[in-house]
CSV table of C-alpha atoms in Angstrom, one decimal:
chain,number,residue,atom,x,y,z
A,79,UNK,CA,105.6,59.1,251.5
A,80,UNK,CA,104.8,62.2,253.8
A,81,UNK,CA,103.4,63.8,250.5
A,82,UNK,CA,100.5,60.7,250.6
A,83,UNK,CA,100.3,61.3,254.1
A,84,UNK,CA,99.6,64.8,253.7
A,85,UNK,CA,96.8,63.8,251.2
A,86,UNK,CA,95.0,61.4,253.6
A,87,UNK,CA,95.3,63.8,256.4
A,88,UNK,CA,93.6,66.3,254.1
A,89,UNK,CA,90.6,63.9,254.0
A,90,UNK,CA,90.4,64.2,257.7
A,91,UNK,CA,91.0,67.6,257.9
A,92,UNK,CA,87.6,68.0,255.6
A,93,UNK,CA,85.4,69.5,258.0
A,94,UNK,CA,82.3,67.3,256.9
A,95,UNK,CA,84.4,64.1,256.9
A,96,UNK,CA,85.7,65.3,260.2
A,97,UNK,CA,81.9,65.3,261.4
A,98,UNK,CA,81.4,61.8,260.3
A,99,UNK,CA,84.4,60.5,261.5
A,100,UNK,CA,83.7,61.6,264.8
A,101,UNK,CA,80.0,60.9,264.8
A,102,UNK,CA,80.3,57.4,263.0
A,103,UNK,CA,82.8,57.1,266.2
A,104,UNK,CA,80.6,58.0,268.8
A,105,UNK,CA,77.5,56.3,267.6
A,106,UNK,CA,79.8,52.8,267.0
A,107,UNK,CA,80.8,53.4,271.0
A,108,UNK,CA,77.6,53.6,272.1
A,109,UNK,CA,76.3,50.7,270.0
A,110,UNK,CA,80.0,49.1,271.9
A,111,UNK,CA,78.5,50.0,275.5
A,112,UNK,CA,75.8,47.1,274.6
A,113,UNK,CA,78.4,44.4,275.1
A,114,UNK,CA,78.7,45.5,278.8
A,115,UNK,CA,75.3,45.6,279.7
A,116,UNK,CA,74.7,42.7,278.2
A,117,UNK,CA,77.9,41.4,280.4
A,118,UNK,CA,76.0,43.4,283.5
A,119,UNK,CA,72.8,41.7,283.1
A,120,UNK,CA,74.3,38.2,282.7
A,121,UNK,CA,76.0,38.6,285.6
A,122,UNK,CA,73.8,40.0,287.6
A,123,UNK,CA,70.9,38.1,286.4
A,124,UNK,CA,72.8,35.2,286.6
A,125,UNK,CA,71.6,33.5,283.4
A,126,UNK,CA,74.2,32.5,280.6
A,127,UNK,CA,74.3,31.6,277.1
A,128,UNK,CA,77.7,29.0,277.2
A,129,UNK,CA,78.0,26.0,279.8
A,130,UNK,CA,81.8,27.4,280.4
A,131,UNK,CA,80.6,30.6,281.5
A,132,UNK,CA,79.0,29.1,284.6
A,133,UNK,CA,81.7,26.5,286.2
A,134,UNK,CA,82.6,29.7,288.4
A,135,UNK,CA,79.2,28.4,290.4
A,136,UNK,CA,79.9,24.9,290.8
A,137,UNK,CA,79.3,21.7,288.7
A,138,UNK,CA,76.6,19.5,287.1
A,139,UNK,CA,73.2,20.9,288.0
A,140,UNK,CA,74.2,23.4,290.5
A,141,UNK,CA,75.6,25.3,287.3
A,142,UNK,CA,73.4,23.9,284.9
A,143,UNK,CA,70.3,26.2,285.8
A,144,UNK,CA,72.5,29.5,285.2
A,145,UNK,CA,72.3,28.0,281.5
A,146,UNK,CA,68.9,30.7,281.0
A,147,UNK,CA,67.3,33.1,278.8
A,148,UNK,CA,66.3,36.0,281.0
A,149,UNK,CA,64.0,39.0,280.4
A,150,UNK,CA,66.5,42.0,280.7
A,151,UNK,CA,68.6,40.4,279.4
A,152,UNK,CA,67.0,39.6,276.0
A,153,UNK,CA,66.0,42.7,275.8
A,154,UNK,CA,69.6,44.7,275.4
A,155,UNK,CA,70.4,41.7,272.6
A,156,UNK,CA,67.4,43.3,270.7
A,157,UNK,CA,68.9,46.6,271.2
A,158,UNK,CA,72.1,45.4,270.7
A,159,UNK,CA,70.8,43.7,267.1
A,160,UNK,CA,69.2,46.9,265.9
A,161,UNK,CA,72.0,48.7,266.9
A,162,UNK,CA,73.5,46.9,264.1
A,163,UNK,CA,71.1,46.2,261.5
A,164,UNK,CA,70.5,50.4,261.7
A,165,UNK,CA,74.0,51.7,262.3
A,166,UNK,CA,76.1,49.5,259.3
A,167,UNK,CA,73.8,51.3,256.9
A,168,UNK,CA,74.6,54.5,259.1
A,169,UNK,CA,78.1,53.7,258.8
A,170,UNK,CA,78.5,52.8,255.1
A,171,UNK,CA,75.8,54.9,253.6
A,172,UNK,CA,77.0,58.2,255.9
A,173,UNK,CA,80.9,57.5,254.6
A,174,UNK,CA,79.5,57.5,250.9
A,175,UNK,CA,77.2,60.9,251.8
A,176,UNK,CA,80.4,63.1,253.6
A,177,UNK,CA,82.3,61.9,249.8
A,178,UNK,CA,79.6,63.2,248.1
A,179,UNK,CA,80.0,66.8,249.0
A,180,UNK,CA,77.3,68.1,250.9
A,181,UNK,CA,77.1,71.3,252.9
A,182,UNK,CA,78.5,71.6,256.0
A,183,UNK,CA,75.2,72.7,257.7
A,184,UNK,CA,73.1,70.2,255.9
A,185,UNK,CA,75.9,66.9,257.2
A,186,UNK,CA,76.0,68.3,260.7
A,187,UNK,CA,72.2,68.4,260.7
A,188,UNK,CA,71.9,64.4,259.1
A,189,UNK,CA,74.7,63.6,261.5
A,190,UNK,CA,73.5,65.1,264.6
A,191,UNK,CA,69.7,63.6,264.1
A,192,UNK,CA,70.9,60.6,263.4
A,193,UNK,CA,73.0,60.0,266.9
A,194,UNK,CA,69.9,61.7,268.8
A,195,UNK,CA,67.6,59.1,267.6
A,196,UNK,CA,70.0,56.2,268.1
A,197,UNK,CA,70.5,57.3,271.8
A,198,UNK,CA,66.9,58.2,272.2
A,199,UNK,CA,66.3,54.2,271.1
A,200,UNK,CA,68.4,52.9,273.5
A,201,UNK,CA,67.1,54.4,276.4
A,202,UNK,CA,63.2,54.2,275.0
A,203,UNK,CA,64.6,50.0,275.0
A,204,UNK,CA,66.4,49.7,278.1
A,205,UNK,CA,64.2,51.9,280.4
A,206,UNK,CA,61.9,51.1,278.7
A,207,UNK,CA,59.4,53.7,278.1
A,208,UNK,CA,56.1,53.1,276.5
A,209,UNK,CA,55.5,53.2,272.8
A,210,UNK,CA,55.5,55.1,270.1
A,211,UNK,CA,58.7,56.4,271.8
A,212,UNK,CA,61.4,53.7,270.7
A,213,UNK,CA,59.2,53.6,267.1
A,214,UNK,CA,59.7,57.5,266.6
A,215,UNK,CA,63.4,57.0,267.4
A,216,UNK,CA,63.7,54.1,265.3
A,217,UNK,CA,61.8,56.0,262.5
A,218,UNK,CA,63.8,59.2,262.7
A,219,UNK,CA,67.5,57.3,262.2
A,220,UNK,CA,65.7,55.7,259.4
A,221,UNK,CA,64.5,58.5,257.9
A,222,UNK,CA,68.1,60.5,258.0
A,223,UNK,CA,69.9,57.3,256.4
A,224,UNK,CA,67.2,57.1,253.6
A,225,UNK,CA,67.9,61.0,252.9
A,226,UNK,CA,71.3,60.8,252.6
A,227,UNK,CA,70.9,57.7,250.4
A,228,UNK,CA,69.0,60.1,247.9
A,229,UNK,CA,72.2,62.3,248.0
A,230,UNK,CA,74.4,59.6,247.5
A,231,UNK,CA,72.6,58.6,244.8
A,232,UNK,CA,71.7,61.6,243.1
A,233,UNK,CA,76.1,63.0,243.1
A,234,UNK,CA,77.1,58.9,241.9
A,235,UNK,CA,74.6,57.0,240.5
A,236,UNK,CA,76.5,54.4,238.1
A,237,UNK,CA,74.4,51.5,237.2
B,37,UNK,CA,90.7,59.8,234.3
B,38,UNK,CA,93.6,58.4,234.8
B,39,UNK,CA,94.5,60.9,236.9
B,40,UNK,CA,92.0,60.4,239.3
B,41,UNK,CA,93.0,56.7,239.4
B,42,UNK,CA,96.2,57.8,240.0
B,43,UNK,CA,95.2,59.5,243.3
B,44,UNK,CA,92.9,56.6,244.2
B,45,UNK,CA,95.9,54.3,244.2
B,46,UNK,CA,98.1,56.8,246.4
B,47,UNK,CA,95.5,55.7,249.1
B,48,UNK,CA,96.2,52.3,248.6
B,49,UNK,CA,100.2,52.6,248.7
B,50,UNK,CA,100.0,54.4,251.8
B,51,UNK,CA,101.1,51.8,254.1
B,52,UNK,CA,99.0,52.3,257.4
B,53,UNK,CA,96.2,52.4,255.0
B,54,UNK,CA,97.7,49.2,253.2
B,55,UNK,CA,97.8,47.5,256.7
B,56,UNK,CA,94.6,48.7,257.2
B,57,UNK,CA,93.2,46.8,254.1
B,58,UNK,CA,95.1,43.9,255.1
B,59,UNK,CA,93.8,43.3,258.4
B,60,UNK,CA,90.7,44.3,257.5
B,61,UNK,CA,90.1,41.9,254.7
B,62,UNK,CA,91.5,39.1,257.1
B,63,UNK,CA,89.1,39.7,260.0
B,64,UNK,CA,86.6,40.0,257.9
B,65,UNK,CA,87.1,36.5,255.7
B,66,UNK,CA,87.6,34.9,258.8
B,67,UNK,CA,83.8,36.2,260.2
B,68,UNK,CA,83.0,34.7,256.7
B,69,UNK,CA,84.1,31.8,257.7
B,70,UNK,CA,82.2,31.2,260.4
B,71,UNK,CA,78.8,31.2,257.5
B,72,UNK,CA,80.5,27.3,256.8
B,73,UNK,CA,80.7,26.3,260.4
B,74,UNK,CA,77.2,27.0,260.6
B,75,UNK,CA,76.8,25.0,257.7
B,76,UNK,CA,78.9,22.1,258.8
B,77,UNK,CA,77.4,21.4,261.7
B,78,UNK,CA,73.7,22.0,260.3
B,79,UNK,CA,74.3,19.3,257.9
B,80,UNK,CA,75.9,16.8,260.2
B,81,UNK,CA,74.0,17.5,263.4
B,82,UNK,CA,71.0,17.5,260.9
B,83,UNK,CA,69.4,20.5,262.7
B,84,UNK,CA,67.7,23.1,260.4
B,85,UNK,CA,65.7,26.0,260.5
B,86,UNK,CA,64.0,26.1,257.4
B,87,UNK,CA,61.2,23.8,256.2
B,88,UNK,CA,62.9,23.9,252.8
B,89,UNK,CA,66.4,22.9,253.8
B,90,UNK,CA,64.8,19.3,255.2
B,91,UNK,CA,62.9,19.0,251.7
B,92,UNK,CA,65.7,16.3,250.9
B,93,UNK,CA,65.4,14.5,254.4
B,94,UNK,CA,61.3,13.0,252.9
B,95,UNK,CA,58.1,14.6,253.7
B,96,UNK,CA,55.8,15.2,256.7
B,97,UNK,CA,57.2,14.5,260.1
B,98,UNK,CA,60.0,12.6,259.0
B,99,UNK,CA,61.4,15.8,257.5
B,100,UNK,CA,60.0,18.1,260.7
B,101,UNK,CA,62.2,16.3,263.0
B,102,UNK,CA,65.1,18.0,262.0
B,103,UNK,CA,63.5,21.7,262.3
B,104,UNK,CA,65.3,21.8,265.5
B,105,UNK,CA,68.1,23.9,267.8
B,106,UNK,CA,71.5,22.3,268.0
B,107,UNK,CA,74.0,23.2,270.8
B,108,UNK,CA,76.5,22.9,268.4
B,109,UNK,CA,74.9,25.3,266.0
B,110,UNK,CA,74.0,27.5,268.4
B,111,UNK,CA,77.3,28.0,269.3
B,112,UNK,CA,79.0,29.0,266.5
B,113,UNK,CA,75.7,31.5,266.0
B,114,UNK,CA,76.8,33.4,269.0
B,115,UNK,CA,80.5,33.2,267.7
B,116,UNK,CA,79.3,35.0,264.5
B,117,UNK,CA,77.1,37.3,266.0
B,118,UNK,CA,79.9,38.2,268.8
B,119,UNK,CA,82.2,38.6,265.2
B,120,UNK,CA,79.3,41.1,264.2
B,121,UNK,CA,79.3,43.3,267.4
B,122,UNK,CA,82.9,43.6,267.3
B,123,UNK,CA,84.4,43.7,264.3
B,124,UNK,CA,81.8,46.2,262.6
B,125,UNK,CA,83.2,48.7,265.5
B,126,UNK,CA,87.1,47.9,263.8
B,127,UNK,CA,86.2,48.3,260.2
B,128,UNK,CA,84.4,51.9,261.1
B,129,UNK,CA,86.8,52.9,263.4
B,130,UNK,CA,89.9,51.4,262.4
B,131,UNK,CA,89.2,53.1,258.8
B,132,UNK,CA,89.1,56.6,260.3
B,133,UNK,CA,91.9,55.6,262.2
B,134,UNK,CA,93.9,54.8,259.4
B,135,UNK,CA,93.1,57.8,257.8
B,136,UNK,CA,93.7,60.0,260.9
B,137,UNK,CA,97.8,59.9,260.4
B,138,UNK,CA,98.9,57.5,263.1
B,139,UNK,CA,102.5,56.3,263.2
B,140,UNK,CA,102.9,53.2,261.0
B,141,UNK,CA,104.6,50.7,264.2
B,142,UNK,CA,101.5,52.1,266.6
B,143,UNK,CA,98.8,51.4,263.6
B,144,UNK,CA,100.1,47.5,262.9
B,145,UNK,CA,100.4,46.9,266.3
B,146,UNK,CA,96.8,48.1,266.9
B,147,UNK,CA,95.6,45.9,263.7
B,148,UNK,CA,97.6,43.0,264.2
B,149,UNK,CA,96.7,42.9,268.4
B,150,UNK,CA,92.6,43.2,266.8
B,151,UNK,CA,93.3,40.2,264.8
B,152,UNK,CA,94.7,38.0,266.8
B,153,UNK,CA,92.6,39.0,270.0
B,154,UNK,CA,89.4,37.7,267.4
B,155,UNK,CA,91.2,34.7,266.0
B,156,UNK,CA,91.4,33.6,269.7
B,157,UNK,CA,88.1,34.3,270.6
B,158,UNK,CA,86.9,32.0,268.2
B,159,UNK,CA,89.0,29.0,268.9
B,160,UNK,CA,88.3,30.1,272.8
B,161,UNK,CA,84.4,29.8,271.4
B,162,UNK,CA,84.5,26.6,269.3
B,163,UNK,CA,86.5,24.2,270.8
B,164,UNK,CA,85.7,25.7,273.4
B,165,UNK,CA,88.4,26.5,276.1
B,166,UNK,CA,87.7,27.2,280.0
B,167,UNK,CA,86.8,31.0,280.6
B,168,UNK,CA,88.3,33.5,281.1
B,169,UNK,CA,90.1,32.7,277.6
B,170,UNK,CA,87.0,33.7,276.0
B,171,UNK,CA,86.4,37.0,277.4
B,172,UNK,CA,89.9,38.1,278.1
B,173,UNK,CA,90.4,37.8,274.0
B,174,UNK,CA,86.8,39.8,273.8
B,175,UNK,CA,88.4,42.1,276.2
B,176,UNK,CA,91.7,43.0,273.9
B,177,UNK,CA,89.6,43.3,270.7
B,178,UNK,CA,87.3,45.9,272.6
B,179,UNK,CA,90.3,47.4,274.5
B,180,UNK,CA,92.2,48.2,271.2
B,181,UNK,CA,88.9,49.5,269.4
B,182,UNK,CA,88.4,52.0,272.0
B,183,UNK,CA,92.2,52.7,271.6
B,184,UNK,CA,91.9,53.6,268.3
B,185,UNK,CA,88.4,55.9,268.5
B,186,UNK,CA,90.6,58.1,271.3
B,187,UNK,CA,92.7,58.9,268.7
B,188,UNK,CA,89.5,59.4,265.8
B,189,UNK,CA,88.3,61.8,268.2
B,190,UNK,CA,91.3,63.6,269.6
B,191,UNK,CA,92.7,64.1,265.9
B,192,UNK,CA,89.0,64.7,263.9
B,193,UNK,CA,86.3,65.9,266.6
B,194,UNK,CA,84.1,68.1,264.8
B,195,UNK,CA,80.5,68.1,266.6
C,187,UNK,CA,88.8,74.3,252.2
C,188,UNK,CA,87.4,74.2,248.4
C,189,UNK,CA,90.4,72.4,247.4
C,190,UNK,CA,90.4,69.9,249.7
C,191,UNK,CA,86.2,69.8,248.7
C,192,UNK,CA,87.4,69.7,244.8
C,193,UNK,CA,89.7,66.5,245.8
C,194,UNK,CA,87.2,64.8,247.9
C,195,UNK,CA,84.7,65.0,244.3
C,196,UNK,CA,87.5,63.7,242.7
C,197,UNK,CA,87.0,59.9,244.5
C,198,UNK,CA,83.1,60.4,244.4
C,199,UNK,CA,84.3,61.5,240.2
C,200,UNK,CA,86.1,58.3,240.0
C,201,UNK,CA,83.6,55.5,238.1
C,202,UNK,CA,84.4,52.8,240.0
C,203,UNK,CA,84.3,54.4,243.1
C,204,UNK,CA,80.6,55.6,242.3
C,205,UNK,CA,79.8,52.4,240.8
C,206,UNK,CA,80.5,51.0,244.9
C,207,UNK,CA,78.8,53.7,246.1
C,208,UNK,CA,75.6,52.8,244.3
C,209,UNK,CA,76.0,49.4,244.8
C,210,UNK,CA,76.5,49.6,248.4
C,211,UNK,CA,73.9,51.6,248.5
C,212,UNK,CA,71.6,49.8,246.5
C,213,UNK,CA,72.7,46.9,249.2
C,214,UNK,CA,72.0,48.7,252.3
C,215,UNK,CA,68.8,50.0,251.3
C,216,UNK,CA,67.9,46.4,250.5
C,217,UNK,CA,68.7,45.5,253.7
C,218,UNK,CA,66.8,48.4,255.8
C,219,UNK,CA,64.1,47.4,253.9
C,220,UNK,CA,63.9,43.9,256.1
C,221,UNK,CA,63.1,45.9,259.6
C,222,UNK,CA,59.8,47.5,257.4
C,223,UNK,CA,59.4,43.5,256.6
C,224,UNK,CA,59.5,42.2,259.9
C,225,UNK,CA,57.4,45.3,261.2
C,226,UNK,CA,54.8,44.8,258.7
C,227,UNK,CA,54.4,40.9,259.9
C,228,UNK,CA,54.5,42.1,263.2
C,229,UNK,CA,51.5,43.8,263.2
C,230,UNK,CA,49.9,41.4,260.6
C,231,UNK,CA,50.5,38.1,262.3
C,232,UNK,CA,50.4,40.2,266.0
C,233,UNK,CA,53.5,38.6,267.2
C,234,UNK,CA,55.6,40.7,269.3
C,235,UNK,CA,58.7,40.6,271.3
C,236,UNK,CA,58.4,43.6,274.0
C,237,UNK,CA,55.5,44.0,276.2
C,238,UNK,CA,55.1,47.9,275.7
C,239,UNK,CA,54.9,47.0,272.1
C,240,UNK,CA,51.4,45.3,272.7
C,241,UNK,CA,49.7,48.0,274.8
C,242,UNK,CA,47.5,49.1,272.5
C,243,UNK,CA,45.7,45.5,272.9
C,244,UNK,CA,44.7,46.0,276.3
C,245,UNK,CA,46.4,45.4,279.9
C,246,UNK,CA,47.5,42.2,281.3
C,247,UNK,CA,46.4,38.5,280.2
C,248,UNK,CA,44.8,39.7,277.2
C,249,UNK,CA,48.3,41.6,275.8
C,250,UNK,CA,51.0,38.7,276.9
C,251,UNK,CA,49.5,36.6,274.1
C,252,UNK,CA,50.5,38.7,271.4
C,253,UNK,CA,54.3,37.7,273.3
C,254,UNK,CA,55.1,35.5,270.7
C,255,UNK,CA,57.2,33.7,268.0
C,256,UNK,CA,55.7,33.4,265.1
C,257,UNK,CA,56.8,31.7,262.0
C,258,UNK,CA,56.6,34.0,259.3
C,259,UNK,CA,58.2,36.6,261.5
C,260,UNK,CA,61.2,34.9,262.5
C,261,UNK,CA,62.1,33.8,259.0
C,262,UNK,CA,62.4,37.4,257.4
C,263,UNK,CA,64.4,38.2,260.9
C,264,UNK,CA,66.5,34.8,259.7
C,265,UNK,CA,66.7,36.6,256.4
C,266,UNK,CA,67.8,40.3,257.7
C,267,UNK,CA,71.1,38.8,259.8
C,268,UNK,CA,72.1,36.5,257.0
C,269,UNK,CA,71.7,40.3,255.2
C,270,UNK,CA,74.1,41.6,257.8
C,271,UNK,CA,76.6,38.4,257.9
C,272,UNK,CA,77.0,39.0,254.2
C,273,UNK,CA,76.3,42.6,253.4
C,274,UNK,CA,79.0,43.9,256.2
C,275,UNK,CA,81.8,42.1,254.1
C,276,UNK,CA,80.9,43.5,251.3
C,277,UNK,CA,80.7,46.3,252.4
C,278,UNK,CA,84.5,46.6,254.3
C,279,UNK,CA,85.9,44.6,251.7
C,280,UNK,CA,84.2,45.7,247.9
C,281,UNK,CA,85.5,49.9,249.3
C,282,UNK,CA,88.7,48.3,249.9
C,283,UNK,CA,88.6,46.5,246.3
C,284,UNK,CA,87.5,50.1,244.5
C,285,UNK,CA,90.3,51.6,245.8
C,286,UNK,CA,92.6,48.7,244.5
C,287,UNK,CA,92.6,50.2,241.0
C,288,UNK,CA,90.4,47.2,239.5
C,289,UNK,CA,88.9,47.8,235.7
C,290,UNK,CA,86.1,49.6,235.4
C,291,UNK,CA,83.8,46.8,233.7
C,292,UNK,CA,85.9,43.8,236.3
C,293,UNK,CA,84.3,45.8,239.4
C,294,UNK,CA,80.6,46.9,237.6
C,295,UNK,CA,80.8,42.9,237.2
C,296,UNK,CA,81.3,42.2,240.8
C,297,UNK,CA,79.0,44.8,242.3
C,298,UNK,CA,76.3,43.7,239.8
C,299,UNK,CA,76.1,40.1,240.8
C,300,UNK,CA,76.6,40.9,244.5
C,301,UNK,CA,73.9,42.7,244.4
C,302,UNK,CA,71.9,40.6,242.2
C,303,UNK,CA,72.5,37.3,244.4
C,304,UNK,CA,71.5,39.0,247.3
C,305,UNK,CA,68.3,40.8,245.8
C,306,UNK,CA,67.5,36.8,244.3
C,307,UNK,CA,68.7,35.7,247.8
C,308,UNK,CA,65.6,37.5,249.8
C,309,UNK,CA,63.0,36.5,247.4
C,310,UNK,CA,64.4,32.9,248.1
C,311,UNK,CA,64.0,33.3,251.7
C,312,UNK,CA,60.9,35.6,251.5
C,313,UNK,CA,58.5,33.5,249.3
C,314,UNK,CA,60.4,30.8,250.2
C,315,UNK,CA,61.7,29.3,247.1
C,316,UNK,CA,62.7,25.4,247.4
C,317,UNK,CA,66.5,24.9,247.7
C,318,UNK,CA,69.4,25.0,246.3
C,319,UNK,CA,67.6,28.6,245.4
C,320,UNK,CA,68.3,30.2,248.9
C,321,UNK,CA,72.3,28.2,248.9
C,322,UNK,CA,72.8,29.2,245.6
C,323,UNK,CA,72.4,33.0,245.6
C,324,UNK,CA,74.2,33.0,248.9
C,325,UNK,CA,76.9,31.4,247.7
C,326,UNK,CA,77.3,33.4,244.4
C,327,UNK,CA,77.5,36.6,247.0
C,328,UNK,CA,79.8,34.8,249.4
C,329,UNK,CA,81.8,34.4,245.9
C,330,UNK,CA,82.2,37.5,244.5
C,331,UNK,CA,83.2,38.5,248.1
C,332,UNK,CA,86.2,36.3,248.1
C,333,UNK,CA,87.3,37.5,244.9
C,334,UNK,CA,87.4,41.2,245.5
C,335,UNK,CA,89.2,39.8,248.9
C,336,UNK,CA,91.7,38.3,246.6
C,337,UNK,CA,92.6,41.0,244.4
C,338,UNK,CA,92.8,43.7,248.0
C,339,UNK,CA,95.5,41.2,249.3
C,340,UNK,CA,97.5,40.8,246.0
C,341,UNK,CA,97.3,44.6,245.7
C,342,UNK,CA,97.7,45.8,249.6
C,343,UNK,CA,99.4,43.1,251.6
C,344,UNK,CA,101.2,44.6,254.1
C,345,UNK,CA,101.0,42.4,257.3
């Protein structure tokens, strides 16, 4: 059994899956630190999604108006949503790209870019600043995923 | 060939990584899961959100009626979505994780705390229970992800 | 370090293990392809969710009209999280499944009509497509996604 272990902690002792593992981790903690603002603007904003989330300020109507969509608050769910629906193909598509044996520059590079633009986006949404600024950073973590979804395919294609 | 297979399945008979792929699978079927809450309570709160899905209610406004938010629905949206934020975070992380050498007692009791902290969210979402049940069980699941990135980081970093 | 390189080719070498990784590639890029969807009827249908994102049509009154839902919009945004509900599991659970040891032409036959149901799937939603077209794909994804599930726990349980 230590013999297996030593194989799997050869995979994390790869240097490139080293740099995904720890930028996969960063960039899944900063898509985490959503959830609290979200938390912060709810409670700060007072306005809340679930009737049992408001009984802490009173009951009936007094509560009822708490029950709210606000602005802010809307606005780090989008984040929080494209967070996702750019970071899962991040996650699965980046494991599939430090497997297929690029250079170490080259992943450090994709890597890198990618967790620049992701935290460029979420302060170009939450500040916010004007346009094209959270479209470039959006574009850019696109663009690095799409490139190493050529690599990927070009080492493992098997239709 | 079957070689190779041969060192595939060593990953598999590790058992942190074994415990990994069991907790994994179970988190994830039960997010699944929530795919046929939505559709329960679609179908008998009759509350759609495609034109196409009240095709079979008649035509026209008799149909349109049911193009419509339920609270019921939109519950168990959020409780899927919430399963989304979170348990994305645990596959990623949890995966590196496994594969970072932990000891096996500290690994299960990291998967197994995850599991149950999410099963109890969603009961604590869909029945639903008085807060703070549903954010104390959020709070777990989170508390144990970040648990288990420390150690990504503090055995991988590579920036 | 080019031993440990050699062994990490050895699992992108392995034919199922590239058959998943072109799959879930296949899947993922798919799925990014939905954000260039909703940003194309954006701009089309000029429905937008941020106010800095209709700047370019002038200040005040005349922008906060293009602050809208619009129909067309919010079904391919419909379309892109039931991509992430479903693609996520796959995902987790189909990497888990090629590292079960499954035959070669069992797991080409899972990935295939995963991937086919979800590609069929969009087009249902997209066009739309009168039901059971949209349900049906779905559920042949949701499907194939249980079985891999299956054959992970037979082959890993360890709770």
């Amino acid at each position: 059994r230590s013999g297996e272990m030593a194989k799997l902690t050869q995979l994390i002792d790869n240097e490139v899956f080293r740099a995904y593992a720890t930028y996969a981790t960063i960039v899944l903690l900063k898509m985490m630190l959503m959830s609290l603002v979200t938390a912060y603007f709810r409670i700060t904003r007072k306005a809340f999604a679930n009737p049992e989330d408001t009984a802490s300020f009173g009951k009936g109507e007094s509560a009822k108006k708490y029950l709210r969509a606000d602005a802010d608050v809307e606005r780090v769910r989008r984040g929080h949503l494209n967070d996702l629906e750019n970071i899962v193909p991040f996650l699965g598509i980046g494991l599939l790209y430090a497997l297929s044996g690029p250079e170490l520059y080259t992943a450090l590079l994709h890597f890198r870019i990618f967790t620049g633009a992701r935290i460029a986006h979420t302060f170009a949404y939450l500040i916010p600043l004007p346009q094209p600024s959270r479209g470039l950073s959006w574009a850019v973590g696109y663009a690095v995923t799409i490139s190493m979804a050529y690599k990927v395919l070009k080492t493992a294609l098997y239709l």
